[in-house]
PDB file of C-alpha atoms in Angstrom:
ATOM      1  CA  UNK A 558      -5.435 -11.820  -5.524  1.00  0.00           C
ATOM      2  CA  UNK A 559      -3.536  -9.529  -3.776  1.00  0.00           C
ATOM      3  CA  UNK A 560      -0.519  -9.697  -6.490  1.00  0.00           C
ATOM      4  CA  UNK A 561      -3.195  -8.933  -9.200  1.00  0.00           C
ATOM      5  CA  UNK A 562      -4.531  -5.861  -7.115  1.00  0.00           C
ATOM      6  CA  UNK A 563      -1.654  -4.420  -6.904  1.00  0.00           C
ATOM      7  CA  UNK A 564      -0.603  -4.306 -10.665  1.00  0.00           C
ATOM      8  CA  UNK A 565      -4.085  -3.191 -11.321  1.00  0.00           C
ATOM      9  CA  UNK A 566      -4.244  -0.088  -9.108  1.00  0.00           C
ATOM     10  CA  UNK A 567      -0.597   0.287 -10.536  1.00  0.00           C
ATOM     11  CA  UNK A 568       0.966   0.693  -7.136  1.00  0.00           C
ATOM     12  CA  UNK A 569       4.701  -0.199  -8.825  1.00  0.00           C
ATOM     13  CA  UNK A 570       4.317   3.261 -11.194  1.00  0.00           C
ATOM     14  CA  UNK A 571       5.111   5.061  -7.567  1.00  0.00           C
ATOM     15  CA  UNK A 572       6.683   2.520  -5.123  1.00  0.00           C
ATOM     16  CA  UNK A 573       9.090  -0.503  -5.239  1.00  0.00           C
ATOM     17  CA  UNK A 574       7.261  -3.357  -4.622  1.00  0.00           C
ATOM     18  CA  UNK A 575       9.010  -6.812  -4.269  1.00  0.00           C
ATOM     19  CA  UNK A 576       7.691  -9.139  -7.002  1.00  0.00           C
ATOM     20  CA  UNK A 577       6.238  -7.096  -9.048  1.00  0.00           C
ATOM     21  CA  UNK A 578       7.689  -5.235 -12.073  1.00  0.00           C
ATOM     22  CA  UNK A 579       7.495  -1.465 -12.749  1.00  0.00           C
ATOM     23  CA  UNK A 580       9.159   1.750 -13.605  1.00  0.00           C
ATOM     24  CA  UNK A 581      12.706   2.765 -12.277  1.00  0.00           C
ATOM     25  CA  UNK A 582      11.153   6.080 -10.982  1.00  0.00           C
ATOM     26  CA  UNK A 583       9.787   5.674  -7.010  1.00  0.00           C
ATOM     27  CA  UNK A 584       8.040   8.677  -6.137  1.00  0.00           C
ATOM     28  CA  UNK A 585       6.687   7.157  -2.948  1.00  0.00           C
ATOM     29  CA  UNK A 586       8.684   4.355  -0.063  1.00  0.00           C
ATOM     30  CA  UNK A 587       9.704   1.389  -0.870  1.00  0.00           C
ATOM     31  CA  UNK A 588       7.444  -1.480  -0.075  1.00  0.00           C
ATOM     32  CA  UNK A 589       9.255  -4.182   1.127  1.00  0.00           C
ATOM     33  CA  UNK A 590       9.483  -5.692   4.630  1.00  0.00           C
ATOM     34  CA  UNK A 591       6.405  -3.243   5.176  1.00  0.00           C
ATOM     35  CA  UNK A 592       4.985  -6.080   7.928  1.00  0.00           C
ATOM     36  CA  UNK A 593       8.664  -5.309   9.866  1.00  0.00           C
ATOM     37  CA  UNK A 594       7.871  -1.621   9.813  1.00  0.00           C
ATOM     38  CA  UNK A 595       6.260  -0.223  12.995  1.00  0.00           C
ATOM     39  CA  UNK A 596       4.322   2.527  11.441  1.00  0.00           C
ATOM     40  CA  UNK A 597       2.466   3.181   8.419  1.00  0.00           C
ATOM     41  CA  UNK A 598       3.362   6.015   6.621  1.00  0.00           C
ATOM     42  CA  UNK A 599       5.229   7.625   9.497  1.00  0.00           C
ATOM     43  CA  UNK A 600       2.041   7.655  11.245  1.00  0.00           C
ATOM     44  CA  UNK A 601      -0.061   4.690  12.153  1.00  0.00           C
ATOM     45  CA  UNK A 602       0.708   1.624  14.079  1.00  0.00           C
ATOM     46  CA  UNK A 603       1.443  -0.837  11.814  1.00  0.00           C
ATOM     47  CA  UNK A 604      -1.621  -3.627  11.443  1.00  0.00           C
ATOM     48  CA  UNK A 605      -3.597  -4.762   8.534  1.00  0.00           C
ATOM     49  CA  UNK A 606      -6.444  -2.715   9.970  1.00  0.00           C
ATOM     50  CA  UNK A 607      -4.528   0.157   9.920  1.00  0.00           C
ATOM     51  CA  UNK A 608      -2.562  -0.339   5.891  1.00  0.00           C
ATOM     52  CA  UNK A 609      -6.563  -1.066   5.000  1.00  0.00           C
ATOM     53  CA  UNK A 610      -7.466   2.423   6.058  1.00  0.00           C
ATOM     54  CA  UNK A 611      -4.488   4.167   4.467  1.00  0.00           C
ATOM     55  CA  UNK A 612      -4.762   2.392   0.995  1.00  0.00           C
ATOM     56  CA  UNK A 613      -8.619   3.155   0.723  1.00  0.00           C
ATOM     57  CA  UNK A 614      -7.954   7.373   1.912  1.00  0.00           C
ATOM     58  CA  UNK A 615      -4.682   7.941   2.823  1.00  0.00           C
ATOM     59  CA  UNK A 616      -5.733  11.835   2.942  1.00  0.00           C
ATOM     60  CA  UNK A 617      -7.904  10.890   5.571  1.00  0.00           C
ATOM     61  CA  UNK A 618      -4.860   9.871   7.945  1.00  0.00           C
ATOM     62  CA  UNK A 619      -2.553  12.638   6.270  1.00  0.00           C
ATOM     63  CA  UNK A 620      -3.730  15.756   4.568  1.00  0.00           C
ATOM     64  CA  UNK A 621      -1.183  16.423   3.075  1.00  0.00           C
ATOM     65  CA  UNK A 622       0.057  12.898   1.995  1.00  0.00           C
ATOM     66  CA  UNK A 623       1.568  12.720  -1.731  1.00  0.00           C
ATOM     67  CA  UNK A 624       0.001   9.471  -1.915  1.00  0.00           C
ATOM     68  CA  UNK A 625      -3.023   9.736  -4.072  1.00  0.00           C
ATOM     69  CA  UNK A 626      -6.623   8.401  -3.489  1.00  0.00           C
ATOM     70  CA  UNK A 627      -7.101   5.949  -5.700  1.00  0.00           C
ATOM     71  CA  UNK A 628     -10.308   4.979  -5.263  1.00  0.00           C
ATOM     72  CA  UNK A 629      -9.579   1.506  -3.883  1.00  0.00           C
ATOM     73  CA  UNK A 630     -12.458  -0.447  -2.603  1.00  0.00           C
ATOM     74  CA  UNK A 631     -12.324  -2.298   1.100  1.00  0.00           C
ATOM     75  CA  UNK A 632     -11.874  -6.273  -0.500  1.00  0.00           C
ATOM     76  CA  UNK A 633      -9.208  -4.705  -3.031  1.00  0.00           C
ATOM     77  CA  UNK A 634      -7.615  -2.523  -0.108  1.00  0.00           C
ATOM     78  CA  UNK A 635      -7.823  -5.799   1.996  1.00  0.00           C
ATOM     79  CA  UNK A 636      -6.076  -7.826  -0.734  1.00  0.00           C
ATOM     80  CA  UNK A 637      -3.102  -5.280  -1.517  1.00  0.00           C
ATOM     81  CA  UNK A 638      -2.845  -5.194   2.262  1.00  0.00           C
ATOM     82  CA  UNK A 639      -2.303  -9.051   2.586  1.00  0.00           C
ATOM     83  CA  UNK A 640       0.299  -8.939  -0.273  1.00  0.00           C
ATOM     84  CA  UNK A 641       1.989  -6.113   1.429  1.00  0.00           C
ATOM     85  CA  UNK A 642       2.591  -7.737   4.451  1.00  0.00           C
ATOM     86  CA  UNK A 643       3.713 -10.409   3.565  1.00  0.00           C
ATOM     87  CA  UNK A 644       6.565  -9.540   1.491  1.00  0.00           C
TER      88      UNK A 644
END
């Protein structure tokens, strides 16, 4: 499911995302390895917890984050989170 979310909330338009196919343009960090990283964008321990919270507000941990709310619910945030982490 997670693979699916991830197209569907168009994630690829802005990041680099291994397995999935999208635009040449990366406005925001490339995705992969992102269960190596220690922090979540620059700021938050990394954990699933923790990638759940930024994908559903990411304001909410940054203010001034580039990274868009896009509206995701918890089961899809939980779902891109899985996929995230895992590749």
């Amino acid at each position: 499911r997670g693979k699916i979310t991830v197209v569907q909330y168009a994630c690829q338009t802005c990041h680099l995302i291994p397995g999935i196919v999208g635009a040449r343009v990366y406005i925001g960090q490339p995705l992969a390895e992102l269960g190596k990283r220690k922090l979540i964008a620059g700021r938050l321990p990394s954990s699933e917890v923790n990638l759940v919270r930024w994908i559903m507000d990411p304001q909410a941990i940054d203010a001034q984050s580039a990274m868009p709310n896009m509206g995701v619910n918890e089961r899809d945030a939980r779902d891109i989170a899985a996929y995230l982490l895992r590749h």
